Coordinates of C-alpha atoms and ligand atoms in Angstrom, one line a residue:
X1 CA 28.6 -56.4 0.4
X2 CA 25.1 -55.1 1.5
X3 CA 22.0 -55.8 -1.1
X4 CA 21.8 -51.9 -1.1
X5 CA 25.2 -50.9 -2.0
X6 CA 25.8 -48.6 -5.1
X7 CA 26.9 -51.4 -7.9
X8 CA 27.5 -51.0 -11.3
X9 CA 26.8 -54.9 -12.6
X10 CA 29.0 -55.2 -16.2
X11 CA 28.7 -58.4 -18.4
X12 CA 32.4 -58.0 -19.7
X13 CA 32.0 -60.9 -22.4
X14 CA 28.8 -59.1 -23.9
X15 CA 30.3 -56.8 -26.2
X16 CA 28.0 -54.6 -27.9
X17 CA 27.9 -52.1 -30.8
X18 CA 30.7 -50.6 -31.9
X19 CA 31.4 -46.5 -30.1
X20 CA 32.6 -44.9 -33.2
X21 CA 35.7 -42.8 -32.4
X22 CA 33.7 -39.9 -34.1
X23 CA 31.2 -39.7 -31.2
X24 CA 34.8 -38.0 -30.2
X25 CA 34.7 -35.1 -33.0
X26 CA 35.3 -31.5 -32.8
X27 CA 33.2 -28.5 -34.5
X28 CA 35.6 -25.3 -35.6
X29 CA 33.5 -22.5 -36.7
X30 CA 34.8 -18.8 -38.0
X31 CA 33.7 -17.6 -34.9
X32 CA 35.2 -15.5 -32.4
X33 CA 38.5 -16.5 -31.7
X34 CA 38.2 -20.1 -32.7
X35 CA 39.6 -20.1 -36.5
X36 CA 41.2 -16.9 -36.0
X37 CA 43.7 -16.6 -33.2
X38 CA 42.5 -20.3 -32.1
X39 CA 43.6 -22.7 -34.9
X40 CA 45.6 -19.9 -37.3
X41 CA 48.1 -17.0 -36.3
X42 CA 49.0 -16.6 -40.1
X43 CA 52.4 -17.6 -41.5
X44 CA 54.5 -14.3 -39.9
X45 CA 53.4 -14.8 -36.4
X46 CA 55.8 -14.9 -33.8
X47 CA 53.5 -18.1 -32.0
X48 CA 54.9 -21.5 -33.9
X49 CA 52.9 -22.2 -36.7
X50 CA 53.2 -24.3 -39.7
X51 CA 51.9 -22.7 -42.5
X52 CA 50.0 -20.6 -40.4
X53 CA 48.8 -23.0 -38.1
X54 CA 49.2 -22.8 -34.4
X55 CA 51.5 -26.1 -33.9
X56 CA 51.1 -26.0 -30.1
X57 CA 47.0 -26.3 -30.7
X58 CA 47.6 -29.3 -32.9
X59 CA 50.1 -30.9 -30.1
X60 CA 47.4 -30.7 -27.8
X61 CA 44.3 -32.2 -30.4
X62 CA 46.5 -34.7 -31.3
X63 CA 47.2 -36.0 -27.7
X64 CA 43.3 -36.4 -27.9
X65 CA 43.3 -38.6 -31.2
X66 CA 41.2 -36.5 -32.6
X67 CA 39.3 -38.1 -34.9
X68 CA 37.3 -35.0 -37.2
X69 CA 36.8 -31.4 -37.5
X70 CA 33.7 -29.9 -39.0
X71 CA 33.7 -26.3 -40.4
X72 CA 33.5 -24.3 -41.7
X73 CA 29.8 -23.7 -39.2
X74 CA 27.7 -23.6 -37.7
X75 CA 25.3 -20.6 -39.0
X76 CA 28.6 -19.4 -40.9
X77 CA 28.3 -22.3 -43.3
X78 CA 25.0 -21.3 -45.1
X79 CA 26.4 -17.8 -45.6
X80 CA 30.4 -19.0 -46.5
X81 CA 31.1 -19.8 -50.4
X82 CA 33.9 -21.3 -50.5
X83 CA 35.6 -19.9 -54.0
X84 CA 36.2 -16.8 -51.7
X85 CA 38.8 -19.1 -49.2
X86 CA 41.0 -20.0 -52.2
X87 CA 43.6 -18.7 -54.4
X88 CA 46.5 -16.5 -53.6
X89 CA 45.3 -14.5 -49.8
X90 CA 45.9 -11.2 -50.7
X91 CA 43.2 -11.7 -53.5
X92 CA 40.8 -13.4 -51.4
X93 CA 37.0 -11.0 -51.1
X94 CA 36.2 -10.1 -47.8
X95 CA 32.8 -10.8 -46.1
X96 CA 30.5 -9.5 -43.0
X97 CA 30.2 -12.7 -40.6
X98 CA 26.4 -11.2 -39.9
X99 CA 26.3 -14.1 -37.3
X100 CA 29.2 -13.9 -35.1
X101 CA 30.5 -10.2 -33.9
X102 CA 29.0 -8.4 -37.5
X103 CA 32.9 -8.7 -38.0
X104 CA 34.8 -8.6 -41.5
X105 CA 36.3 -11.8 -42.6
X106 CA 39.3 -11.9 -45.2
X107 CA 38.9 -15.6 -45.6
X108 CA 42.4 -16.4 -45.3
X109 CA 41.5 -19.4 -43.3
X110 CA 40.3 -21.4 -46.5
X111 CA 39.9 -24.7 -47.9
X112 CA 43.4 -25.7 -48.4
X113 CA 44.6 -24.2 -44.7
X114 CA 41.7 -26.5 -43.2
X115 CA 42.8 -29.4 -45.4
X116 CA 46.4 -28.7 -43.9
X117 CA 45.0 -28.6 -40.9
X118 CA 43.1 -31.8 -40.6
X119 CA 46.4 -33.4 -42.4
X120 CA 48.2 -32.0 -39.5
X121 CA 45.8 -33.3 -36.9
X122 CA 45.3 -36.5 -38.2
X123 CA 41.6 -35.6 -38.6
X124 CA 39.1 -36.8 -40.8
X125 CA 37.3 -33.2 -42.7
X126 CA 33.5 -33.0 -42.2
X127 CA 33.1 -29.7 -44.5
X128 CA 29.2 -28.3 -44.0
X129 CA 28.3 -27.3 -47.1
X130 CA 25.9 -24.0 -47.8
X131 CA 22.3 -24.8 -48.6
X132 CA 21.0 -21.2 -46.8
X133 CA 22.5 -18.7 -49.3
X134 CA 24.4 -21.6 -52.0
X135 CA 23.9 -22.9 -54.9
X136 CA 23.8 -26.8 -55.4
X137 CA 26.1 -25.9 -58.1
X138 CA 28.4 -24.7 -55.6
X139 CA 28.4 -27.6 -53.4
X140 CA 28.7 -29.5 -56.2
X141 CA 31.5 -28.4 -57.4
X142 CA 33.2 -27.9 -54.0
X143 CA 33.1 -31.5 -53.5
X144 CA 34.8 -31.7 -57.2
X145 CA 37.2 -29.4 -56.2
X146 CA 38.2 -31.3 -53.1
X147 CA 38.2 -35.2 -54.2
X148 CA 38.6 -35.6 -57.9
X149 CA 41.4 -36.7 -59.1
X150 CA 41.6 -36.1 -62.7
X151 CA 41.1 -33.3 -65.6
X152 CA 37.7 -32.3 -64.4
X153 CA 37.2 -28.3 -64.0
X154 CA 37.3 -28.2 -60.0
X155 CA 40.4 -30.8 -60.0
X156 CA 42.1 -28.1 -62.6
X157 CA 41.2 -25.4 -61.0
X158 CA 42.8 -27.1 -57.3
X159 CA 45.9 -27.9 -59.1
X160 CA 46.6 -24.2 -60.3
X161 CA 46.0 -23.4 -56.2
X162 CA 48.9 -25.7 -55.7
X163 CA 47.3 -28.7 -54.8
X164 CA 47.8 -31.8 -57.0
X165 CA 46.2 -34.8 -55.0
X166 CA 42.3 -35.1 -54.4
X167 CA 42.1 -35.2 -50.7
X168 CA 39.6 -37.5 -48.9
X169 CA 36.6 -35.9 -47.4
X170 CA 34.6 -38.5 -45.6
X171 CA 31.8 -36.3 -44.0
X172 CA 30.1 -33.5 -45.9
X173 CA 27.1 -31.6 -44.0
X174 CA 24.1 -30.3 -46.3
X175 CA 23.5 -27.4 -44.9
X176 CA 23.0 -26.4 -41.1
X177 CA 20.2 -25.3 -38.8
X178 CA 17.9 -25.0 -41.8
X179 CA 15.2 -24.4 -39.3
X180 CA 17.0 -21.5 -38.3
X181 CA 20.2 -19.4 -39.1
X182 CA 20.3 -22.2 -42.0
X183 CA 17.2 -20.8 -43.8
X184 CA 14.8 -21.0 -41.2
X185 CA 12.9 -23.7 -43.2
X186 CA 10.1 -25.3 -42.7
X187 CA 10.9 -29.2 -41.8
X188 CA 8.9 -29.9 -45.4
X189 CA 10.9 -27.4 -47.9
X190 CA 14.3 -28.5 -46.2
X191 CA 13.6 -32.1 -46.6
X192 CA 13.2 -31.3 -50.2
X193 CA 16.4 -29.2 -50.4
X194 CA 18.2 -32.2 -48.6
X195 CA 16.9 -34.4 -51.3
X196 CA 17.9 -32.1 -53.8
X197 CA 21.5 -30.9 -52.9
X198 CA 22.4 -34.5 -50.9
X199 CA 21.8 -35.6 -54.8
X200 CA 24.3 -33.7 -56.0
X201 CA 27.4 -34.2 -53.4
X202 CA 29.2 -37.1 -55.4
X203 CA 31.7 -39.6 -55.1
X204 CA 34.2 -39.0 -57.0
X205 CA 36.8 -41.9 -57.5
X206 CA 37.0 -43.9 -54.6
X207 CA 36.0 -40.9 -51.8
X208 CA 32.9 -41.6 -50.0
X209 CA 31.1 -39.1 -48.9
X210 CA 28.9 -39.7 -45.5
X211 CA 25.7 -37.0 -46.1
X212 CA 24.4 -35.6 -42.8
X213 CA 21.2 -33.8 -43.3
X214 CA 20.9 -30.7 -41.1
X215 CA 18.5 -32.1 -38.4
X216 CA 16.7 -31.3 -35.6
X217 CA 16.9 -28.5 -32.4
X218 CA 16.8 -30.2 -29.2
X219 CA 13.3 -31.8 -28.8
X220 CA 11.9 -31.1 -32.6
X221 CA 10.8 -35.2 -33.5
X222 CA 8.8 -34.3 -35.9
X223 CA 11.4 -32.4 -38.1
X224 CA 13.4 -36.2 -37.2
X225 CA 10.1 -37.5 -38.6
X226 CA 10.0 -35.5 -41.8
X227 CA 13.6 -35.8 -42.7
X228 CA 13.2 -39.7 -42.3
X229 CA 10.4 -40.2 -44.4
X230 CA 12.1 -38.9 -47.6
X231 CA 14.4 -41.9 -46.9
X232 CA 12.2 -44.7 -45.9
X233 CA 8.4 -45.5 -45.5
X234 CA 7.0 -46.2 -42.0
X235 CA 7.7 -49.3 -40.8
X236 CA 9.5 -50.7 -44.4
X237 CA 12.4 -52.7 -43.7
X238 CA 14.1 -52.0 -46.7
X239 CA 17.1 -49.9 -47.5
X240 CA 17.0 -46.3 -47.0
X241 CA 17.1 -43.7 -50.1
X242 CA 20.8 -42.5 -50.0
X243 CA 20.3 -38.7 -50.2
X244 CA 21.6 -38.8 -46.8
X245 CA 23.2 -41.5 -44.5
X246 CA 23.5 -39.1 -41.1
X247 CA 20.5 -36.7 -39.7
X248 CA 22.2 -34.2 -37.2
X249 CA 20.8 -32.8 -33.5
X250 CA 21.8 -30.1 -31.9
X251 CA 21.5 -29.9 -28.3
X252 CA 22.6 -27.2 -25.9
X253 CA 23.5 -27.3 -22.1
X254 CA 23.2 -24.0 -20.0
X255 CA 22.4 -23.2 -16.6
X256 CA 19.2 -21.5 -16.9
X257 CA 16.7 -21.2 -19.9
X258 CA 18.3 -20.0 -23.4
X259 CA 17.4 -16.3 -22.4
X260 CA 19.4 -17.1 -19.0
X261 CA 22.6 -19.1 -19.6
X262 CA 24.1 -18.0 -17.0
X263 CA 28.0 -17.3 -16.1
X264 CA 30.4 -19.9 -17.1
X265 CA 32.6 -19.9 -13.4
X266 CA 30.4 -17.4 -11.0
X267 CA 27.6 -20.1 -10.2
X268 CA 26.1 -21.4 -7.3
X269 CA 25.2 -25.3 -6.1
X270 CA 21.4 -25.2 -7.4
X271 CA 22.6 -23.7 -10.5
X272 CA 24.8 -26.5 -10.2
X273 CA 22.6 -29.0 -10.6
X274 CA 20.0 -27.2 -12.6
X275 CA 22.9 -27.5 -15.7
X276 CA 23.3 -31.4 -14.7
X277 CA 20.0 -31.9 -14.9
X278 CA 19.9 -29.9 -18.5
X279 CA 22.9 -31.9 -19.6
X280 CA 21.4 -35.4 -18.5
X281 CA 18.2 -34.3 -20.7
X282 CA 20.9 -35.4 -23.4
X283 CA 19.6 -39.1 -23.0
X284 CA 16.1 -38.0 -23.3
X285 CA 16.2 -36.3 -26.7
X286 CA 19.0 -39.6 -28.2
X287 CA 16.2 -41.8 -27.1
X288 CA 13.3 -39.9 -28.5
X289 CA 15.4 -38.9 -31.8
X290 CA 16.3 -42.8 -32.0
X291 CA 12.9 -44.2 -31.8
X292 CA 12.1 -41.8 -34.4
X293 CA 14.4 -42.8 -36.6
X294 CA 13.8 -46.7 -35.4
X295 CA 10.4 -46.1 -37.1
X296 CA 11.8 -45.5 -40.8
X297 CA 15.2 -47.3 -40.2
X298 CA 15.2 -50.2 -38.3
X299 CA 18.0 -51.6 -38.9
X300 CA 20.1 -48.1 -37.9
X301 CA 21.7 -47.6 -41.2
X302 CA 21.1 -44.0 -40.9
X303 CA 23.2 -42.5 -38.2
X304 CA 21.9 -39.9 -35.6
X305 CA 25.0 -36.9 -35.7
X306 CA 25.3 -34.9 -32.5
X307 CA 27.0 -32.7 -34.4
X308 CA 26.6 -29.6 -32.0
X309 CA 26.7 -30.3 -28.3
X310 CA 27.9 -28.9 -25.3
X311 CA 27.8 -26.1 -22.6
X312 CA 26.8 -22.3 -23.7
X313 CA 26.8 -20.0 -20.9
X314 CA 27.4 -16.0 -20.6
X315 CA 30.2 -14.6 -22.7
X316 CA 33.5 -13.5 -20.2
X317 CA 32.7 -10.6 -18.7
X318 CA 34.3 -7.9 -21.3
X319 CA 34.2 -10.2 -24.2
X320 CA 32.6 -9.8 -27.3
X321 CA 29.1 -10.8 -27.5
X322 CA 29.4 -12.2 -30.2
X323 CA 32.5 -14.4 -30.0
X324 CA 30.8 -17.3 -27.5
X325 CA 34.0 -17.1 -25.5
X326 CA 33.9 -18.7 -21.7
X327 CA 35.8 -20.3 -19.5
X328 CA 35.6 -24.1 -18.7
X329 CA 35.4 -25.2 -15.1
X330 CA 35.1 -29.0 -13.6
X331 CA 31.4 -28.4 -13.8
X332 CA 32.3 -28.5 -17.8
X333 CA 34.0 -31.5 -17.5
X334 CA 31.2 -33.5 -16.1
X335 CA 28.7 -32.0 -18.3
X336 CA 31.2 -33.9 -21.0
X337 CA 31.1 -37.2 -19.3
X338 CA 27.7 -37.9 -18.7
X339 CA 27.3 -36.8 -22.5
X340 CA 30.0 -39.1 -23.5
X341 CA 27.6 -42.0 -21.2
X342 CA 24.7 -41.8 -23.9
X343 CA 26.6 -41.6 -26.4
X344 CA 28.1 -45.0 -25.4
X345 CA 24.8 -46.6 -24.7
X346 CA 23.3 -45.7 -27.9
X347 CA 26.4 -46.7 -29.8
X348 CA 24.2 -48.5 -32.6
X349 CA 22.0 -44.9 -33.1
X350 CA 24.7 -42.1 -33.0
X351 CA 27.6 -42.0 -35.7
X352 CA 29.1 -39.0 -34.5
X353 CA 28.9 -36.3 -32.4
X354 CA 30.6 -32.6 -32.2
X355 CA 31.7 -30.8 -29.4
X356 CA 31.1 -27.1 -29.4
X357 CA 33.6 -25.8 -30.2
X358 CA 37.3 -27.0 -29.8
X359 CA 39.1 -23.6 -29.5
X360 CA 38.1 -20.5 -27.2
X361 CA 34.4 -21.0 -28.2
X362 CA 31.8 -22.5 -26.2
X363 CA 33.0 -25.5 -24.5
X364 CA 36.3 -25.5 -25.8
X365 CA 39.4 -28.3 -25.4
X366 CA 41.8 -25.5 -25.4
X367 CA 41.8 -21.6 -24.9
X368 CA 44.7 -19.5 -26.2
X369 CA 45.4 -16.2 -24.3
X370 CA 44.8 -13.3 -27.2
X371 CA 47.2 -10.9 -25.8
X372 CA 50.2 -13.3 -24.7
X373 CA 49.2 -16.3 -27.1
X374 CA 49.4 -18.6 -23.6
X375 CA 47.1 -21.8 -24.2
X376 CA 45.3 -23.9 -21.7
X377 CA 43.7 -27.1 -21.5
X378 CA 40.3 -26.9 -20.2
X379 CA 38.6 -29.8 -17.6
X380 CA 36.7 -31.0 -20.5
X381 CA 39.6 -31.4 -22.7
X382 CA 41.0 -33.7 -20.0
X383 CA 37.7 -36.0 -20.4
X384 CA 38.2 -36.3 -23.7
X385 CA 41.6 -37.3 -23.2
X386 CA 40.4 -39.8 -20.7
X387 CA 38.4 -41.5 -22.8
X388 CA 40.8 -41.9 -25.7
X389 CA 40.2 -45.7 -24.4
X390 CA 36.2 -46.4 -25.8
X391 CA 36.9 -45.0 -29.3
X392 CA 36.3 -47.6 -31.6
X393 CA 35.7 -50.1 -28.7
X394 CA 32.5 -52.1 -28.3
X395 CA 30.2 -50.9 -25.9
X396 CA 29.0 -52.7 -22.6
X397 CA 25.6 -52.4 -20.7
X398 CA 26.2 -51.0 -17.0
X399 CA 23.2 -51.6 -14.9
X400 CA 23.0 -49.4 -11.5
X401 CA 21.7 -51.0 -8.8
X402 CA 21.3 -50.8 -5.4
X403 CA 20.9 -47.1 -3.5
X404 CA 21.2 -44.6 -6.5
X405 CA 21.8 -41.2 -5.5
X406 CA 18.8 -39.1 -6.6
X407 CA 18.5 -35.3 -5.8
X408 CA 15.1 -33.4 -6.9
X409 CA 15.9 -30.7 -9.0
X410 CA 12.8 -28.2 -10.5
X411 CA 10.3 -30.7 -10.2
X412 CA 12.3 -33.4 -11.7
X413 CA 15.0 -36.0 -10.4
X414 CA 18.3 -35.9 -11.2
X415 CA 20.8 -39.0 -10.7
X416 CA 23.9 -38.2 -9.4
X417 CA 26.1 -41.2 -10.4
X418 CA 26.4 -42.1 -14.4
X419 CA 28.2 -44.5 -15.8
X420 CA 29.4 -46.6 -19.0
X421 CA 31.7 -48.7 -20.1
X422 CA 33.8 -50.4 -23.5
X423 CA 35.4 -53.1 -24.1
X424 CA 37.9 -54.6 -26.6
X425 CA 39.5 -57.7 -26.7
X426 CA 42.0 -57.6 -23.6
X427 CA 40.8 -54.7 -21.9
X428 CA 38.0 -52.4 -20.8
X429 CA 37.4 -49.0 -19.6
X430 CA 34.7 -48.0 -17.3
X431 CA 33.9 -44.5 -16.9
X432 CA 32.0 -43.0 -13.7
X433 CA 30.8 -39.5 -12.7
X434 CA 30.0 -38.6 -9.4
X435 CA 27.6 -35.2 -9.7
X436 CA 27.1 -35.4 -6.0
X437 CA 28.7 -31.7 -5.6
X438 CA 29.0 -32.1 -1.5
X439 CA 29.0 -36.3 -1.0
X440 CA 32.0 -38.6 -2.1
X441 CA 30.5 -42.5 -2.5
X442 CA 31.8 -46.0 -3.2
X443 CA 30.6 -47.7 -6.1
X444 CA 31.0 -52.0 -6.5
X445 CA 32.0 -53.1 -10.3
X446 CA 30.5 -56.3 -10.2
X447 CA 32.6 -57.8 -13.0
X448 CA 31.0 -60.6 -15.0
X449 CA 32.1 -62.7 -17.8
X450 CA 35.3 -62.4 -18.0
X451 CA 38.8 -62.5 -15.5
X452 CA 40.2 -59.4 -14.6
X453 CA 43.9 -59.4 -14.4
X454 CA 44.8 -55.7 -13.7
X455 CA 43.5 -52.3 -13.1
X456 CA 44.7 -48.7 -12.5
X457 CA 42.8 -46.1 -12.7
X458 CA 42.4 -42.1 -13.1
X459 CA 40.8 -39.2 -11.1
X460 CA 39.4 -35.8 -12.1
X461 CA 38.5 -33.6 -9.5
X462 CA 39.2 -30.1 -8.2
X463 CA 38.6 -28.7 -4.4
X464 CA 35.4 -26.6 -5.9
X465 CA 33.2 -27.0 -9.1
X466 CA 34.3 -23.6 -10.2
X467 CA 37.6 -24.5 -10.3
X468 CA 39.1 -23.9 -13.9
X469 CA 42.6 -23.9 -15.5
X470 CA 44.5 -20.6 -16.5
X471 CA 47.7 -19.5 -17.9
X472 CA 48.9 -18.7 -14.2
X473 CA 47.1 -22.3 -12.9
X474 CA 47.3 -24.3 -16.0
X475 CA 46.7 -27.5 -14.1
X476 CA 44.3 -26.6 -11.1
X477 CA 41.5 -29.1 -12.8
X478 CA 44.5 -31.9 -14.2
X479 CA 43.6 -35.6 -14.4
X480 CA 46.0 -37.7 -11.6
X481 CA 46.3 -41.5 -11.0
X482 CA 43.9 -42.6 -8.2
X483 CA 44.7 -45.3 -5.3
X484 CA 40.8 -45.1 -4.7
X485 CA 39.8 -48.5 -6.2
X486 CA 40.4 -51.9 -4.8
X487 CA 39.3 -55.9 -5.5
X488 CA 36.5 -56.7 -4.3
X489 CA 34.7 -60.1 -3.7
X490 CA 32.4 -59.3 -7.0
X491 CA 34.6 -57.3 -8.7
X492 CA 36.2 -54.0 -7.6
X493 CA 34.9 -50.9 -5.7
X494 CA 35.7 -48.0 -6.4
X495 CA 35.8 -44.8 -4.7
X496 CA 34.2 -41.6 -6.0
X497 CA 34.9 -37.9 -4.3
X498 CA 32.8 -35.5 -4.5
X499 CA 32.2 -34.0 -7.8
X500 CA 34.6 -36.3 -9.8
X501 CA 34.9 -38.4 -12.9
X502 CA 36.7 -41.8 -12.3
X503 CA 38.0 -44.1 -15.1
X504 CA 38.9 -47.5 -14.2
X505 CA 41.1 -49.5 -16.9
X506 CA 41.0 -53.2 -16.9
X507 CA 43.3 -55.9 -18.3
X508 CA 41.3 -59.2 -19.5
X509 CA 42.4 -62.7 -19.5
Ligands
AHR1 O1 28.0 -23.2 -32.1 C1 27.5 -22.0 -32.2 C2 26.2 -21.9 -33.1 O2 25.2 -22.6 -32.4 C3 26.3 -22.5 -34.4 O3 26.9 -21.7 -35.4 C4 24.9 -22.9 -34.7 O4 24.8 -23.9 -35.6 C5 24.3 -23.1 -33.4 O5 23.1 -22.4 -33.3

């Protein structure tokens, strides 16, 4: 091996923090097609359901151990009150969904069909509470309604909807956006709010409830900074107030500038990397949140929630505008893996993080055909899949070294190889993305620490980066074993086409 070959040097025996498998969450918003048509076809449609709910959509979430849905938004959740979503359907108010097509809503997706549903996927509920247009009375008594167990008026009131057990809601969101379509807030009067309502979400018998605080947009520290200080004093050491134990950030990937998103599949190389380099800016805005945060929490009690995140490009062509439907090509999928990278490295900042969204919004896992019902699984869904190996596993340090594939891109450079790794007690995984679009490489694993007994590894790829999966081509972007890696005198070495993600799996003596 040259001094100058691409390596990836991994201490295998220096485990670190813990990757939450809720960095691997899902966000399911009344929006579009996602809820509606997405998740729930209603009890008398001809597409398999249980109860209403697509079963073929909860195969698929299931394969990815899907670990929590949020919901009900997104901007919908500080307009949604949630006595409209229960009771017998037929009685259920309608509402205008102002945010997402000016659409009427009959709520017949409520709270018991998205308890059923997180029962049926095995997923933990993060409900988002309404601090825009609610009451704190209302989310007070909405988390009665869903977790007490005994006489109380919200436990009465669940029973007489047919549902006798509390169920367990671990995550509970105060609000959303409060800078914007949440109330557009100043950082100063949510903080109060956040104080105010996060005071009223109770445990109730043994449920915990995790409070995530509606944080910041993209690069926005100092609404970090203000949310922080109601919890701790700069540079105090001592516990954090418990208003709140998560502070979310949202953080958008598109091709071009917000006002230019550009299309989801008709995209050129530059615009190529110009999304790269916007999704990379991911690691950025973690660090810059976290040293915030670092400031009034140093011990990282409070976690850092990425609970929106993903690409948003140009509607379909003929879509609603307002229904955030695209399709999802390999470029998707990498935007997802070097997400996935920082997430790993900053396992002891980030709690959780969202994808945007899981069905036929935004960067969905799956996209169901409205007129024959067809679903698909999209690049990224195959990521996530992928990576079903790091959940819960303890993160390891990769240091690059050697030539590091740089391009320039507007002024700034982007790095076209990223990488992480996890490890648990036998084995490790090791994820790498090449973003070259034109160049395959070879990367060494220069394996420290620990003996390696076995290794196989997986390839995602496709001829083009516009290639996406449809109901005619459901697997033209498929993950497929790959012979590409051999052992190496330091490790192993890896090859990585052009415009690929590469897992490696390990077996440790
Ligand atoms: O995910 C779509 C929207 O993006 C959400 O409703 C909102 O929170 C964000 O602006």
């Amino acid at each position: 091996m040259t001094d100058d070959a691409l390596t990836a040097i991994i201490n295998l025996d220096l485990p670190g923090a813990t990757i939450s498998r809720h960095v691997y969450g899902h966000f399911a918003e009344h929006l579009g097609r996602c809820i509606y048509g997405g998740f729930w076809v209603g009890e008398d449609s001809e597409i398999p359901n249980e109860g209403g709910i697509r079963l073929d959509v909860v195969e698929a979430l299931k394969a990815l151990s899907i670990p929590n849905l949020r919901w009900p938004g997104g901007c919908f959740a500080d307009d949604y009150h949630w006595r409209d979503g229960i009771g017998p359907r037929e009685d259920r108010p309608r509402m205008v969904n102002s945010h997402w097509g000016d659409v009427v809503e009959d709520n017949s997706f409520g709270t018991h069909e998205f308890m059923q549903l997180c029962e049926m996927l095995g997923a933990d509920p993060y409900v988002n509470g309404n601090v825009g247009s609610g009451t704190v009375q209302e989310m007070s008594e909405w988390v009665e309604y869903l977790t007490r167990g005994d006489e109380s008026p919200m436990a009465t009131l669940r029973r007489a909807n047919g549902r006798d057990e509390p169920w367990r809601v671990p995550f509970f969101g105060i609000g959303n956006e409060a800078w914007g379509c949440g109330g557009n807030m100043t950082a100063d009067s949510y903080a109060a709010l956040a104080r105010q309502y996060g005071t009223y979400v109770r445990n109730h018998g043994d449920n915990v409830v995790y409070k995530i605080a509606a944080g910041a947009n993209v690069d926005d520290y100092r609404w970090t900074e203000t949310l922080m200080k109601e919890l701790n004093c700069l540079g105090c050491t001592r516990q954090p107030a418990g208003f709140f134990q998560g502070l979310s950030l949202h953080y958008y990937t598109h091709s071009g500038a917000w006002e230019t998103k550009g299309s989801a599949t008709d995209f050129d190389t530059d615009d190529y990397y110009a999304t790269m380099r916007n999704a990379r800016r991911i690691e950025e805005l973690v660090a810059g949140h976290a040293a915030v945060m670092d400031c009034y929490d140093p011990q990282r009690r409070v976690g850092l929630v990425v609970d929106e995140w993903g690409t948003w490009f140009d509607v379909e062509p003929g879509t609603n505008p307002g229904f955030l439907y695209q399709q999802n090509t390999l470029r998707d999928a990498l935007v997802a893996s070097v997400h996935f990278d920082v997430f790993h490295a900053f396992a002891d900042r980030i709690s959780m993080a969202n994808i945007a969204q899981t069905v036929n919004v935004l960067q969905a896992m799956v996209l169901t055909d409205p007129d024959t019902g067809a679903l698909v699984l999209t690049p990224s869904y195959h990521v996530f899949a992928m990576n079903v190996g790091h959940h819960d596993a303890s993160t390891l340090a990769v240091s690059l070294k050697g030539e590091l594939p740089t391009r320039e891109v507007a002024g700034g450079e982007l790095s076209l190889v990223s990488a992480s790794a996890s490890t648990t007690d036998t084995s490790a995984l090791v994820s790498l993305s090449n973003l070259d679009a034109g160049h395959a490489r070879t990367i060494v694993l220069d394996l420290r620490g620990r003996d390696v007994t076995e290794f196989s590894a997986r390839v995602l790829t496709a001829p083009t980066l516009q290639t996406h999966n449809t109901p005619q081509a459901p697997d033209a972007v498929a993950p497929a074993a790959h012979d590409g890696v051999r052992a190496h005198a330091r490790g192993l070495e890896v090859d990585l086409p052009a415009h690929s993600y590469v897992t490696v799996s390990l077996a440790l003596a």
